[in-house]
Short mmCIF file of C-alpha atoms in Angstrom, two decimals:
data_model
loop_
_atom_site.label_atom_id
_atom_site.label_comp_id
_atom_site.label_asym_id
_atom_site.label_seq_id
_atom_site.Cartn_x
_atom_site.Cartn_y
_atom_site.Cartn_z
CA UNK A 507 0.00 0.00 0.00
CA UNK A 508 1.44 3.48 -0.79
CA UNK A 509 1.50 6.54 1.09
CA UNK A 510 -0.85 8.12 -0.78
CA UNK A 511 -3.19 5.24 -0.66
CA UNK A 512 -3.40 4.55 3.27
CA UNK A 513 -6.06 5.89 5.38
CA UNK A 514 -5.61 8.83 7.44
CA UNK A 515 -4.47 8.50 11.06
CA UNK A 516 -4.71 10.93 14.10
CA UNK A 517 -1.91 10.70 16.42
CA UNK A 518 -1.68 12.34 19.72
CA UNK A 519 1.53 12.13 21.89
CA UNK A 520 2.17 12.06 25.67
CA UNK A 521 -1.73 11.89 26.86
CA UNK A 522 -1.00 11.88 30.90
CA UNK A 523 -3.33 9.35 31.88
CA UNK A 524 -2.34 8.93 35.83
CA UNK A 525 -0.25 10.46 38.17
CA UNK A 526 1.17 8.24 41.05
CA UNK A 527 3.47 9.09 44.12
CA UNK A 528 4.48 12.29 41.81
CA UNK A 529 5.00 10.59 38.78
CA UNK A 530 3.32 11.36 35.78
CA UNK A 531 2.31 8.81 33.31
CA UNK A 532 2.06 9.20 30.06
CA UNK A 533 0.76 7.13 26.55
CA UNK A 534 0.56 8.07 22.80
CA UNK A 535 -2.47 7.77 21.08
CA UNK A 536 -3.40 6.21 17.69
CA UNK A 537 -6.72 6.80 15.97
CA UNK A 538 -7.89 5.79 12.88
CA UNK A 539 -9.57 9.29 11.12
CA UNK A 540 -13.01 8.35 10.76
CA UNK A 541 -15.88 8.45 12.66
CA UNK A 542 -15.86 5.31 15.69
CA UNK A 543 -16.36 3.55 18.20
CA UNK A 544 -13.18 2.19 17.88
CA UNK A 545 -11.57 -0.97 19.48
CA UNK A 546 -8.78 -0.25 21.82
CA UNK A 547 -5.06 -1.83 21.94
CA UNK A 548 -3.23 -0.97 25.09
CA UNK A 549 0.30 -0.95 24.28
CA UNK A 550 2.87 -2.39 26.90
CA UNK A 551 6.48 -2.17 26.01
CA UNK A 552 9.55 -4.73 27.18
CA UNK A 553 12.80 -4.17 28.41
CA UNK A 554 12.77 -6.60 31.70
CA UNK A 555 11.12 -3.71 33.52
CA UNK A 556 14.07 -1.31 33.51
CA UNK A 557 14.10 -0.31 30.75
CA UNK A 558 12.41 0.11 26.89
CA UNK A 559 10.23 2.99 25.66
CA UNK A 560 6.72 3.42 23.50
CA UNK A 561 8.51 3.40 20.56
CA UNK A 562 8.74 -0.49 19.98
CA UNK A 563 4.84 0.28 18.70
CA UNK A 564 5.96 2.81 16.52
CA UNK A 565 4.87 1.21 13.79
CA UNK A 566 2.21 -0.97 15.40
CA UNK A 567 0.29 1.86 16.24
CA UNK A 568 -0.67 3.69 12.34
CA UNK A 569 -0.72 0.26 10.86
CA UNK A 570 -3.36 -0.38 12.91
CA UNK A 571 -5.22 2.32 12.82
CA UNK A 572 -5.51 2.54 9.17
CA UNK A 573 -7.31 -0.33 9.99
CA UNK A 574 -10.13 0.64 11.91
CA UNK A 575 -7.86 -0.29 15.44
CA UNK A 576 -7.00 2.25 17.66
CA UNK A 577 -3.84 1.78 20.17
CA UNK A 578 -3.21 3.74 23.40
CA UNK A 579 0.80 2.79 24.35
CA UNK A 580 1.92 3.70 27.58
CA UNK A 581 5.08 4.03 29.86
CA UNK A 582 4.88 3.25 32.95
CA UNK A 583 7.17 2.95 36.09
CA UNK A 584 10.43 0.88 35.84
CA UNK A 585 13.10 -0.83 37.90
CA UNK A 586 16.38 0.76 39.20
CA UNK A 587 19.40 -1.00 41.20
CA UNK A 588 17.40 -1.08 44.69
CA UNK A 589 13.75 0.09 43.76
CA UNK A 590 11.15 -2.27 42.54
CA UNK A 591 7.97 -1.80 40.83
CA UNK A 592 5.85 -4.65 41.61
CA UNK A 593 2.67 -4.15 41.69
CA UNK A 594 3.46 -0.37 41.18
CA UNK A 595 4.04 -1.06 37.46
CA UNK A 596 0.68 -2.99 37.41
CA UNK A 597 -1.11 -0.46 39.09
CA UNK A 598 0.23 1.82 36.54
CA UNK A 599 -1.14 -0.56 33.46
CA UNK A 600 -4.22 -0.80 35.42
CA UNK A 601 -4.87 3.12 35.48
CA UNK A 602 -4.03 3.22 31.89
CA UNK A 603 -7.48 0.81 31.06
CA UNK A 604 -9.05 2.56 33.31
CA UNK A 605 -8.57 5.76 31.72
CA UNK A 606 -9.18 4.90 28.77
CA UNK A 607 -12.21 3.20 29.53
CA UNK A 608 -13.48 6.06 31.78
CA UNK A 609 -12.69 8.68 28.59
CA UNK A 610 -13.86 6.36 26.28
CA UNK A 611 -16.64 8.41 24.98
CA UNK A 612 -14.19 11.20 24.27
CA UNK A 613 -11.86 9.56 22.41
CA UNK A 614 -14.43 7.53 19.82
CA UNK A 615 -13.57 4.28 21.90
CA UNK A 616 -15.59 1.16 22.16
CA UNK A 617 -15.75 0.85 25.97
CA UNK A 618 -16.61 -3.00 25.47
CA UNK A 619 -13.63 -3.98 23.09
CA UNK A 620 -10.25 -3.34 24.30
CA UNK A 621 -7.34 -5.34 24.07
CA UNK A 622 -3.89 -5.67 26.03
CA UNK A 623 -0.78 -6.13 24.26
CA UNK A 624 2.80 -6.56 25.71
CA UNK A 625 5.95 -7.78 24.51
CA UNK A 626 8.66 -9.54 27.04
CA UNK A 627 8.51 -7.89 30.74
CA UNK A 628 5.45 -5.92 28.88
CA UNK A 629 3.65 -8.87 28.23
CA UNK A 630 3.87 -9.90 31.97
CA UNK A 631 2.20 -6.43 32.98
CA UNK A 632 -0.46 -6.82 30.09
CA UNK A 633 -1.31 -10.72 30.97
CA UNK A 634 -1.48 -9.79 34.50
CA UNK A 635 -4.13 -7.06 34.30
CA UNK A 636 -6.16 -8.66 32.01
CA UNK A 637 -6.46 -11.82 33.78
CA UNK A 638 -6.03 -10.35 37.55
CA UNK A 639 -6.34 -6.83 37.26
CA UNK A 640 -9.86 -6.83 38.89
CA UNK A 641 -8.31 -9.07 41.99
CA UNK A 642 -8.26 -8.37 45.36
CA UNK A 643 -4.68 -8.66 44.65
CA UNK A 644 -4.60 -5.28 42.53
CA UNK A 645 -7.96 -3.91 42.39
CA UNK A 646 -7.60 -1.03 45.72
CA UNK A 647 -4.03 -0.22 44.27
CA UNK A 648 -4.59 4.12 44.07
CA UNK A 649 -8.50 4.71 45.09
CA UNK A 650 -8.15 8.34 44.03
CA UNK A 651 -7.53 7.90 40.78
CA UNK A 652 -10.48 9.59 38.50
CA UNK A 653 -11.02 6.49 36.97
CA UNK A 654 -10.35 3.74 40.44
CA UNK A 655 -13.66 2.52 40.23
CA UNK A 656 -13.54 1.16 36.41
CA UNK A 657 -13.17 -2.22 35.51
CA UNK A 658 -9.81 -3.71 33.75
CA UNK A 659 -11.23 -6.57 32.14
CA UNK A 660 -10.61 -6.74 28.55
CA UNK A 661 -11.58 -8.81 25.23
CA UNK A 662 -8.55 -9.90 24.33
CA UNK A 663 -5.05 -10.29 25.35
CA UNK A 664 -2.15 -10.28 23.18
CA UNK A 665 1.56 -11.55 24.32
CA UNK A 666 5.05 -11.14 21.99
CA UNK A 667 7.93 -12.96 23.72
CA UNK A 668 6.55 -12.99 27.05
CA UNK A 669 7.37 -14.10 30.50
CA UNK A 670 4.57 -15.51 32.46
CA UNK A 671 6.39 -17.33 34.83
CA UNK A 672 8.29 -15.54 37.28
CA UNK A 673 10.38 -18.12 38.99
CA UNK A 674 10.99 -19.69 35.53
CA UNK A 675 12.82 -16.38 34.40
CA UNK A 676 14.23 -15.91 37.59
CA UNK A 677 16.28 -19.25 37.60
CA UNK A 678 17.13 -18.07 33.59
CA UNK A 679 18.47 -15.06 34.59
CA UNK A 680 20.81 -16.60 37.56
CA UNK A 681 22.67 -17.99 34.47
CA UNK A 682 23.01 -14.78 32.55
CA UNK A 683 23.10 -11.91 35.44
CA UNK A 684 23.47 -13.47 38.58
CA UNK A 685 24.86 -10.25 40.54
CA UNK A 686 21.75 -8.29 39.08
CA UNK A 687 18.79 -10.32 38.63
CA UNK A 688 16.13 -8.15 37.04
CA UNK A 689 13.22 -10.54 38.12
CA UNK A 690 14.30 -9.72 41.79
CA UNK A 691 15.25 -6.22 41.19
CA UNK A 692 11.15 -6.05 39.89
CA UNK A 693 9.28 -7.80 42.47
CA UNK A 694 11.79 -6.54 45.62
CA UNK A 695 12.93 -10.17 46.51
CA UNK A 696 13.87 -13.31 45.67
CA UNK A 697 12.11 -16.43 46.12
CA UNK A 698 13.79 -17.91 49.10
CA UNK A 699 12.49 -14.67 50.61
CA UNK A 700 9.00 -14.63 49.57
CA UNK A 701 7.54 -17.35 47.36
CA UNK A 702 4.10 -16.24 46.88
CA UNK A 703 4.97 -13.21 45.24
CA UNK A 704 6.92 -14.55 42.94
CA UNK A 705 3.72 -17.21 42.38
CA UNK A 706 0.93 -13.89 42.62
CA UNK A 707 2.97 -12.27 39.82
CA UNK A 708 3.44 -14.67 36.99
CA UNK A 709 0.06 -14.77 34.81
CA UNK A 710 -0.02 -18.47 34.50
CA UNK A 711 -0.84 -18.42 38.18
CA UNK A 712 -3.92 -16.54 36.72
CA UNK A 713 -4.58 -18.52 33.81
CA UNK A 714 -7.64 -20.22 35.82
CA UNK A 715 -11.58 -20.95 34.55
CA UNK A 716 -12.67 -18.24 35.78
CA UNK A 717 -10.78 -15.67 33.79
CA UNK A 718 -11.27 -17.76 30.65
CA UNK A 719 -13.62 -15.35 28.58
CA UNK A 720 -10.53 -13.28 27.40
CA UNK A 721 -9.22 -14.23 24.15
CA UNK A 722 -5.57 -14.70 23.65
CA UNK A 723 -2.80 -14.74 20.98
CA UNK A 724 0.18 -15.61 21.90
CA UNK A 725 3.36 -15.10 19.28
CA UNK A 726 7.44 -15.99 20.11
CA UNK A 727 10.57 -16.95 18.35
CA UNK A 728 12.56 -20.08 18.41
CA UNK A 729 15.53 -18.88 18.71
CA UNK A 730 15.24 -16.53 21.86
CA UNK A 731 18.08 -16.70 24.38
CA UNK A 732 16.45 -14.04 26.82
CA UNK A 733 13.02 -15.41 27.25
CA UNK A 734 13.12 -19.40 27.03
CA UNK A 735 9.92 -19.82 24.71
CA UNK A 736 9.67 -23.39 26.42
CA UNK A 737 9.54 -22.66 29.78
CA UNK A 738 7.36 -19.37 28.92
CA UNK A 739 5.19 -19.39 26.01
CA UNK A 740 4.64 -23.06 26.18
CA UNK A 741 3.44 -23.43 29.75
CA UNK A 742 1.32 -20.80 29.76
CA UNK A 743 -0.35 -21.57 26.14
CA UNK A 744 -0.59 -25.27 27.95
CA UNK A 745 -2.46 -23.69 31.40
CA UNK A 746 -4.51 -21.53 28.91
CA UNK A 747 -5.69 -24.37 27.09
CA UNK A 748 -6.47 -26.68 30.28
CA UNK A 749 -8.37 -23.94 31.66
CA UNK A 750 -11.08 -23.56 29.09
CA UNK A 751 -9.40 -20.45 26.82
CA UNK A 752 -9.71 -19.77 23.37
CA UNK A 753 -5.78 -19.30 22.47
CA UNK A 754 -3.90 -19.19 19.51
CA UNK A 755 -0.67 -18.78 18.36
CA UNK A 756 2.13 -17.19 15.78
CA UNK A 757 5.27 -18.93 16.40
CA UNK A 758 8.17 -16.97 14.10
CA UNK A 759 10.88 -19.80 13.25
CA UNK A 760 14.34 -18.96 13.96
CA UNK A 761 13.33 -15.37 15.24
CA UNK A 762 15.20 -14.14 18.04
CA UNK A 763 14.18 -12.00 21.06
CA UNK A 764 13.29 -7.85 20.50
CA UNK A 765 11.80 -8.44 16.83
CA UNK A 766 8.65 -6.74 17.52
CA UNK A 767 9.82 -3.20 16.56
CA UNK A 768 10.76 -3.82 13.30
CA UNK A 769 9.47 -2.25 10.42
CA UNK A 770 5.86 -3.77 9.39
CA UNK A 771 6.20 -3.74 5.67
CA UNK A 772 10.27 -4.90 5.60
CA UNK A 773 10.15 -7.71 3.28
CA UNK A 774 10.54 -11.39 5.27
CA UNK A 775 10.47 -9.38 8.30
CA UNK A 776 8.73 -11.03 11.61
CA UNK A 777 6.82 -8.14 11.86
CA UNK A 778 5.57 -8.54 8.34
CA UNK A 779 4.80 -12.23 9.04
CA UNK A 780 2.67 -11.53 12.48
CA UNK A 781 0.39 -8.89 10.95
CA UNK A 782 -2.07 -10.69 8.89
CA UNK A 783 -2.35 -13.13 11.43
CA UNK A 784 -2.60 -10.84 14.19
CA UNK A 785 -5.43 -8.76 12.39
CA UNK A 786 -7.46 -12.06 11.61
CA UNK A 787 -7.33 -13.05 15.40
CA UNK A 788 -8.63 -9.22 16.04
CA UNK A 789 -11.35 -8.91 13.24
CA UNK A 790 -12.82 -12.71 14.89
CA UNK A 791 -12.02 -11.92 18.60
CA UNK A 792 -11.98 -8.04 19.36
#
C-alpha cells in the first residue's frame, strides 16, 4: 500500500493518563480518522522492567489504525538497582485501562472492546491485568484515581515474547546476570524470601476458569536466548488451554528475542509475518 493510498491517522503524543506518588504517566495515542467507536489496543512495552520505551509500537500503532484499530501505548514505572515496581508497574497498566475506559466516549472508543498487548517484561504487565487486574490482589491499588472505580477486564489479550512465569525467568536469569537479577530487582525479593509473590505475579498463576472469557494470541521466536519460549510461552499456552481459553498462536521460526519493533512492511520481516495473522485473530475476537 502506498503513502498516498493509506487511510488517514490521528496521532496524539504524551496523553497523561495517571499520576502516582508524583509521577506522571504518560501514553501516545493512535486513531484511525473516521468516525468510531473504535476498538482499543493498550500498548505495553519490554525491556525486563528497567528499561524500553513506546517506541517499539511505533509502527504498530498507524498500521493499525488505518485499519479501523486504535492503540493507546503507555510508559509506565520501571526498575532501578534497589527500587522495585511490583505491583506499582501494574497499578500503573491498570490506570491506563481505566482511563481509557473512563474517557472512552471522548476519544471515539468502544468501551466493550479493548485489548492488552505486551511484549517480554510488557507482556507480563499486560497478561497480568487482564487476567487479575480486577483481583483483590490489585484492584484497591490508588483509590483516588479519576477512573479507580472502572473495571480492567478486557476482550482480548495479546503476548510477543513474554514471560509468564516468574520463577521460571528468575532461575534463567541466575545464568546470565546473577549479581543483578532483574526478576528480583522487579518484584523486591527473591524467592527464598517470599515465594508467593513470585507465584501472585506470573500470569499463569492466573490462567484459571474463571478468567477464561478473554481471548488470547500468543506469538514468540525459536531462537530466543532471553526469554526461554519453552519454559514461557509453552506453559502458559498449555495452562490456557487446560483452563477452558480460546488461544492461539504465531510462532516466528528462527526469530530471536526484540523483533517486535521492526518495520511492518520490511520484506521477510517477523513483523511482516505476524500482521495478517494478528489482524485475523482481532477482526474474529476483538
Amino acid at each position: 500500500m502506498s503513502d498516498t493510498a493509506k487511510p488517514k491517522t490521528e496521532f496524539r503524543q504524551n496523553i497523561v493518563y495517571a499520576s502516582h506518588d508524583g509521577v506522571e504517566l504518560k501514553g501516545d495515542l493512535y486513531l484511525p480518522a473516521r468516525a468510531g467507536p473504535f476498538p482499543l489496543l493498550i500498548n505495553v512495552h519490554g525491556g525486563y522492567w528497567r528499561r524500553g520505551a513506546r517506541e517499539t509500537y511505533q509502527y504498530w500503532g498507524p498500521y493499525l489504525a488505518q485499519r479501523g484499530y486504535a492503540g493507546f501505548t503507555i510508559s509506565y514505572r520501571l526498575t532501578k538497582p534497589g527500587r522495585k515496581t511490583y505491583p506499582e508497574a501494574v497499578h500503573d497498566v491498570r490506570a491506563a485501562v481505566q482511563f481509557m475506559r473512563g474517557r472512552a466516549n471522548e476519544f471515539g472508543l468502544d468501551p466493550d472492546r479493548f485489548a492488552l498487548w505486551g511484549n517480554s517484561a510488557g507482556a507480563q504487565l499486560a497478561a497480568l491485568v487482564a487476567l487479575a487486574g480486577d483481583s483483590p490482589l490489585f484492584a484497591a491499588g490508588y483509590p483516588n484515581d479519576p477512573h479507580a472505580g472502572v473495571s480492567t477486564g478486557v476482550k482480548v489479550l495479546l503476548g510477543t515474547y513474554g514471560i509468564y512465569d516468574l520463577l521460571g525467568q528468575w532461575r534463567q536469569a541466575q545464568i546470565g546476570t546473577p549479581g543483578d537479577n532483574l526478576v528480583e530487582s522487579y518484584l523486591g525479593c527473591s524467592p527464598m524470601q517470599d515465594r508467593r509473590r513470585y507465584f501472585e505475579a506470573s500470569p499463569i498463576s492466573h490462567a484459571i476458569i474463571d478468567n477464561n472469557k478473554t481471548a488470547v494470541f500468543l506469538s514468540w521466536g525459536t531462537e530466543d536466548d532471553v526469554v526461554d519460549h519453552r519454559a514461557q510461552s509453552l506453559e502458559f499456552l498449555l495452562a490456557l488451554k487446560q483452563a477452558g481459553f480460546n488461544a492461539r498462536t504465531c510462532v516466528m521460526h528462527g526469530a530471536p528475542h526484540y523483533w517486535l519493533s521492526d518495520p511492518i512492511e520490511e520484506p521477510d520481516s517477523h513483523t511482516s509475518f505476524l500482521a495478517p495473522r494478528l489482524l485475523r485473530f482481532l477482526a474474529e475476537r476483538l
